[in-house]
JSON list of C-alpha atoms in Angstrom, two decimals:
[
{"chain": "A", "resi": 26, "resn": "UNK", "atom": "CA", "xyz": [136.86, -107.24, 23.44]},
{"chain": "A", "resi": 27, "resn": "UNK", "atom": "CA", "xyz": [137.93, -108.25, 26.85]},
{"chain": "A", "resi": 28, "resn": "UNK", "atom": "CA", "xyz": [141.52, -108.58, 27.83]},
{"chain": "A", "resi": 29, "resn": "UNK", "atom": "CA", "xyz": [142.48, -110.89, 30.61]},
{"chain": "A", "resi": 30, "resn": "UNK", "atom": "CA", "xyz": [146.00, -110.68, 32.34]},
{"chain": "A", "resi": 31, "resn": "UNK", "atom": "CA", "xyz": [147.08, -113.36, 34.91]},
{"chain": "A", "resi": 32, "resn": "UNK", "atom": "CA", "xyz": [149.62, -112.93, 37.61]},
{"chain": "A", "resi": 33, "resn": "UNK", "atom": "CA", "xyz": [150.69, -114.57, 40.77]},
{"chain": "A", "resi": 34, "resn": "UNK", "atom": "CA", "xyz": [152.17, -117.76, 39.43]},
{"chain": "A", "resi": 35, "resn": "UNK", "atom": "CA", "xyz": [155.57, -119.04, 40.73]},
{"chain": "A", "resi": 36, "resn": "UNK", "atom": "CA", "xyz": [157.37, -121.98, 42.30]},
{"chain": "A", "resi": 37, "resn": "UNK", "atom": "CA", "xyz": [156.37, -123.49, 45.67]},
{"chain": "A", "resi": 38, "resn": "UNK", "atom": "CA", "xyz": [156.99, -126.67, 47.71]},
{"chain": "A", "resi": 39, "resn": "UNK", "atom": "CA", "xyz": [154.43, -129.21, 48.05]},
{"chain": "A", "resi": 40, "resn": "UNK", "atom": "CA", "xyz": [151.94, -128.26, 50.81]},
{"chain": "A", "resi": 41, "resn": "UNK", "atom": "CA", "xyz": [152.32, -124.59, 50.03]},
{"chain": "A", "resi": 42, "resn": "UNK", "atom": "CA", "xyz": [149.97, -121.96, 48.76]},
{"chain": "A", "resi": 43, "resn": "UNK", "atom": "CA", "xyz": [149.72, -119.53, 45.95]},
{"chain": "A", "resi": 44, "resn": "UNK", "atom": "CA", "xyz": [147.16, -116.96, 44.87]},
{"chain": "A", "resi": 45, "resn": "UNK", "atom": "CA", "xyz": [146.55, -116.22, 41.30]},
{"chain": "A", "resi": 46, "resn": "UNK", "atom": "CA", "xyz": [144.99, -113.00, 39.93]},
{"chain": "A", "resi": 47, "resn": "UNK", "atom": "CA", "xyz": [143.26, -112.17, 36.70]},
{"chain": "A", "resi": 48, "resn": "UNK", "atom": "CA", "xyz": [142.70, -108.68, 35.84]},
{"chain": "A", "resi": 49, "resn": "UNK", "atom": "CA", "xyz": [139.88, -108.09, 33.37]},
{"chain": "A", "resi": 50, "resn": "UNK", "atom": "CA", "xyz": [139.44, -105.01, 31.22]},
{"chain": "A", "resi": 51, "resn": "UNK", "atom": "CA", "xyz": [136.09, -103.36, 31.11]},
{"chain": "A", "resi": 52, "resn": "UNK", "atom": "CA", "xyz": [133.57, -105.12, 29.09]},
{"chain": "A", "resi": 53, "resn": "UNK", "atom": "CA", "xyz": [130.56, -103.47, 27.31]},
{"chain": "A", "resi": 54, "resn": "UNK", "atom": "CA", "xyz": [128.77, -106.81, 27.43]},
{"chain": "A", "resi": 55, "resn": "UNK", "atom": "CA", "xyz": [127.99, -108.85, 30.59]},
{"chain": "A", "resi": 56, "resn": "UNK", "atom": "CA", "xyz": [130.66, -111.50, 31.58]},
{"chain": "A", "resi": 57, "resn": "UNK", "atom": "CA", "xyz": [128.30, -114.39, 32.36]},
{"chain": "A", "resi": 58, "resn": "UNK", "atom": "CA", "xyz": [130.95, -116.87, 33.16]},
{"chain": "A", "resi": 59, "resn": "UNK", "atom": "CA", "xyz": [134.64, -116.79, 34.08]},
{"chain": "A", "resi": 60, "resn": "UNK", "atom": "CA", "xyz": [137.00, -119.62, 34.83]},
{"chain": "A", "resi": 61, "resn": "UNK", "atom": "CA", "xyz": [140.49, -120.94, 35.65]},
{"chain": "A", "resi": 62, "resn": "UNK", "atom": "CA", "xyz": [141.99, -123.70, 33.42]},
{"chain": "A", "resi": 63, "resn": "UNK", "atom": "CA", "xyz": [145.31, -125.31, 33.60]},
{"chain": "A", "resi": 64, "resn": "UNK", "atom": "CA", "xyz": [147.34, -127.21, 31.07]},
{"chain": "A", "resi": 65, "resn": "UNK", "atom": "CA", "xyz": [150.33, -129.43, 31.06]},
{"chain": "A", "resi": 66, "resn": "UNK", "atom": "CA", "xyz": [152.29, -130.00, 27.81]},
{"chain": "A", "resi": 67, "resn": "UNK", "atom": "CA", "xyz": [150.81, -132.81, 25.77]},
{"chain": "A", "resi": 68, "resn": "UNK", "atom": "CA", "xyz": [147.55, -132.83, 27.70]},
{"chain": "A", "resi": 69, "resn": "UNK", "atom": "CA", "xyz": [144.15, -131.26, 27.24]},
{"chain": "A", "resi": 70, "resn": "UNK", "atom": "CA", "xyz": [143.38, -128.02, 29.05]},
{"chain": "A", "resi": 71, "resn": "UNK", "atom": "CA", "xyz": [141.46, -128.74, 32.23]},
{"chain": "A", "resi": 72, "resn": "UNK", "atom": "CA", "xyz": [139.01, -126.58, 34.05]},
{"chain": "A", "resi": 73, "resn": "UNK", "atom": "CA", "xyz": [139.90, -126.27, 37.67]},
{"chain": "A", "resi": 74, "resn": "UNK", "atom": "CA", "xyz": [137.29, -123.59, 38.73]},
{"chain": "A", "resi": 75, "resn": "UNK", "atom": "CA", "xyz": [134.21, -122.53, 36.90]},
{"chain": "A", "resi": 76, "resn": "UNK", "atom": "CA", "xyz": [132.17, -119.49, 38.00]},
{"chain": "A", "resi": 77, "resn": "UNK", "atom": "CA", "xyz": [128.59, -118.29, 36.93]},
{"chain": "A", "resi": 78, "resn": "UNK", "atom": "CA", "xyz": [129.20, -114.73, 37.77]},
{"chain": "A", "resi": 79, "resn": "UNK", "atom": "CA", "xyz": [125.59, -113.58, 38.12]},
{"chain": "A", "resi": 80, "resn": "UNK", "atom": "CA", "xyz": [124.11, -116.62, 39.96]},
{"chain": "A", "resi": 81, "resn": "UNK", "atom": "CA", "xyz": [127.16, -117.22, 42.23]},
{"chain": "A", "resi": 82, "resn": "UNK", "atom": "CA", "xyz": [127.50, -120.79, 41.23]},
{"chain": "A", "resi": 83, "resn": "UNK", "atom": "CA", "xyz": [130.94, -122.38, 41.26]},
{"chain": "A", "resi": 84, "resn": "UNK", "atom": "CA", "xyz": [132.31, -125.81, 40.09]},
{"chain": "A", "resi": 85, "resn": "UNK", "atom": "CA", "xyz": [135.52, -127.54, 41.11]},
{"chain": "A", "resi": 86, "resn": "UNK", "atom": "CA", "xyz": [136.58, -130.92, 39.84]},
{"chain": "A", "resi": 87, "resn": "UNK", "atom": "CA", "xyz": [137.51, -133.57, 42.48]},
{"chain": "A", "resi": 88, "resn": "UNK", "atom": "CA", "xyz": [141.17, -133.02, 41.76]},
{"chain": "A", "resi": 89, "resn": "UNK", "atom": "CA", "xyz": [141.13, -129.69, 43.31]},
{"chain": "A", "resi": 90, "resn": "UNK", "atom": "CA", "xyz": [137.96, -129.55, 45.50]},
{"chain": "A", "resi": 91, "resn": "UNK", "atom": "CA", "xyz": [138.71, -128.46, 49.05]},
{"chain": "A", "resi": 92, "resn": "UNK", "atom": "CA", "xyz": [142.17, -127.05, 48.06]},
{"chain": "A", "resi": 93, "resn": "UNK", "atom": "CA", "xyz": [141.32, -124.37, 45.56]},
{"chain": "A", "resi": 94, "resn": "UNK", "atom": "CA", "xyz": [138.89, -121.50, 46.01]},
{"chain": "A", "resi": 95, "resn": "UNK", "atom": "CA", "xyz": [137.95, -119.14, 43.24]},
{"chain": "A", "resi": 96, "resn": "UNK", "atom": "CA", "xyz": [136.41, -115.69, 43.75]},
{"chain": "A", "resi": 97, "resn": "UNK", "atom": "CA", "xyz": [135.75, -112.55, 41.90]},
{"chain": "A", "resi": 98, "resn": "UNK", "atom": "CA", "xyz": [135.10, -108.82, 42.70]},
{"chain": "A", "resi": 99, "resn": "UNK", "atom": "CA", "xyz": [132.75, -106.35, 41.25]},
{"chain": "A", "resi": 100, "resn": "UNK", "atom": "CA", "xyz": [135.23, -105.31, 38.58]},
{"chain": "A", "resi": 101, "resn": "UNK", "atom": "CA", "xyz": [135.23, -108.91, 37.29]},
{"chain": "A", "resi": 102, "resn": "UNK", "atom": "CA", "xyz": [138.83, -109.44, 38.46]},
{"chain": "A", "resi": 103, "resn": "UNK", "atom": "CA", "xyz": [139.19, -113.17, 39.13]},
{"chain": "A", "resi": 104, "resn": "UNK", "atom": "CA", "xyz": [141.23, -114.88, 41.82]},
{"chain": "A", "resi": 105, "resn": "UNK", "atom": "CA", "xyz": [142.32, -118.45, 42.61]},
{"chain": "A", "resi": 106, "resn": "UNK", "atom": "CA", "xyz": [143.59, -119.33, 46.16]},
{"chain": "A", "resi": 107, "resn": "UNK", "atom": "CA", "xyz": [145.43, -122.59, 45.87]},
{"chain": "A", "resi": 108, "resn": "UNK", "atom": "CA", "xyz": [146.26, -124.34, 49.11]},
{"chain": "A", "resi": 109, "resn": "UNK", "atom": "CA", "xyz": [147.76, -127.71, 49.94]},
{"chain": "A", "resi": 110, "resn": "UNK", "atom": "CA", "xyz": [149.48, -127.68, 46.56]},
{"chain": "A", "resi": 111, "resn": "UNK", "atom": "CA", "xyz": [150.69, -130.98, 45.13]},
{"chain": "A", "resi": 112, "resn": "UNK", "atom": "CA", "xyz": [153.38, -131.58, 42.42]},
{"chain": "A", "resi": 113, "resn": "UNK", "atom": "CA", "xyz": [150.61, -132.75, 40.13]},
{"chain": "A", "resi": 114, "resn": "UNK", "atom": "CA", "xyz": [149.20, -129.10, 40.23]},
{"chain": "A", "resi": 115, "resn": "UNK", "atom": "CA", "xyz": [152.26, -128.07, 38.24]},
{"chain": "A", "resi": 116, "resn": "UNK", "atom": "CA", "xyz": [150.81, -126.52, 35.02]},
{"chain": "A", "resi": 117, "resn": "UNK", "atom": "CA", "xyz": [150.27, -123.28, 33.10]},
{"chain": "A", "resi": 118, "resn": "UNK", "atom": "CA", "xyz": [147.14, -121.65, 34.58]},
{"chain": "A", "resi": 119, "resn": "UNK", "atom": "CA", "xyz": [144.82, -119.63, 32.24]},
{"chain": "A", "resi": 120, "resn": "UNK", "atom": "CA", "xyz": [141.87, -117.26, 33.10]},
{"chain": "A", "resi": 121, "resn": "UNK", "atom": "CA", "xyz": [138.99, -117.40, 30.67]},
{"chain": "A", "resi": 122, "resn": "UNK", "atom": "CA", "xyz": [135.61, -115.57, 30.29]},
{"chain": "A", "resi": 123, "resn": "UNK", "atom": "CA", "xyz": [132.63, -115.56, 28.06]},
{"chain": "A", "resi": 124, "resn": "UNK", "atom": "CA", "xyz": [129.83, -112.97, 27.48]},
{"chain": "A", "resi": 125, "resn": "UNK", "atom": "CA", "xyz": [127.45, -115.74, 26.20]},
{"chain": "A", "resi": 126, "resn": "UNK", "atom": "CA", "xyz": [124.75, -117.20, 28.23]},
{"chain": "A", "resi": 127, "resn": "UNK", "atom": "CA", "xyz": [124.28, -121.03, 28.46]},
{"chain": "A", "resi": 128, "resn": "UNK", "atom": "CA", "xyz": [121.27, -121.35, 30.70]},
{"chain": "A", "resi": 129, "resn": "UNK", "atom": "CA", "xyz": [121.65, -124.32, 33.05]},
{"chain": "A", "resi": 130, "resn": "UNK", "atom": "CA", "xyz": [124.94, -125.67, 31.74]},
{"chain": "A", "resi": 131, "resn": "UNK", "atom": "CA", "xyz": [128.58, -124.71, 31.95]},
{"chain": "A", "resi": 132, "resn": "UNK", "atom": "CA", "xyz": [130.33, -123.52, 28.86]},
{"chain": "A", "resi": 133, "resn": "UNK", "atom": "CA", "xyz": [132.55, -126.00, 27.21]},
{"chain": "A", "resi": 134, "resn": "UNK", "atom": "CA", "xyz": [136.29, -125.24, 26.78]},
{"chain": "A", "resi": 135, "resn": "UNK", "atom": "CA", "xyz": [135.87, -123.78, 23.19]},
{"chain": "A", "resi": 136, "resn": "UNK", "atom": "CA", "xyz": [132.98, -121.54, 24.29]},
{"chain": "A", "resi": 137, "resn": "UNK", "atom": "CA", "xyz": [135.08, -119.36, 26.42]},
{"chain": "A", "resi": 138, "resn": "UNK", "atom": "CA", "xyz": [135.74, -116.37, 24.18]},
{"chain": "A", "resi": 139, "resn": "UNK", "atom": "CA", "xyz": [138.45, -114.64, 26.01]},
{"chain": "A", "resi": 140, "resn": "UNK", "atom": "CA", "xyz": [141.73, -116.01, 27.37]},
{"chain": "A", "resi": 141, "resn": "UNK", "atom": "CA", "xyz": [144.57, -114.67, 29.33]},
{"chain": "A", "resi": 142, "resn": "UNK", "atom": "CA", "xyz": [148.27, -115.47, 28.41]},
{"chain": "A", "resi": 143, "resn": "UNK", "atom": "CA", "xyz": [148.83, -117.91, 31.30]},
{"chain": "A", "resi": 144, "resn": "UNK", "atom": "CA", "xyz": [150.94, -117.95, 34.28]},
{"chain": "A", "resi": 145, "resn": "UNK", "atom": "CA", "xyz": [153.06, -120.89, 35.39]},
{"chain": "A", "resi": 146, "resn": "UNK", "atom": "CA", "xyz": [152.73, -122.68, 38.49]},
{"chain": "A", "resi": 147, "resn": "UNK", "atom": "CA", "xyz": [155.45, -125.14, 39.60]},
{"chain": "A", "resi": 148, "resn": "UNK", "atom": "CA", "xyz": [155.10, -127.34, 42.66]},
{"chain": "A", "resi": 149, "resn": "UNK", "atom": "CA", "xyz": [158.14, -129.27, 43.80]},
{"chain": "A", "resi": 150, "resn": "UNK", "atom": "CA", "xyz": [158.06, -132.36, 46.07]}
]
């Protein structure tokens, strides 16, 4: 079992920056993928940064590319640097991880086994 705890959310004006952190408990199994998702009430959870931990691959959707940067450390703590924030970035942000290997594809939303409780990000115009 892996526990994930997010922190760093808050309120910021448009154009500002926030850095989210996700502390991961020790895992007996290898964490192959970690990710940041966000969700607005009434909408589907959206991946904003996907990371393949071993290979160093990262994926960002166009909506955040060039503004968000995800990273991790050797302890599998995950970070999300968010710059040039926009009101449409307002959402609950979740950290996710999986110990399953999916070869040459990214895990789907439901294939992430472990989730944090979320941290709220609010961007005002």
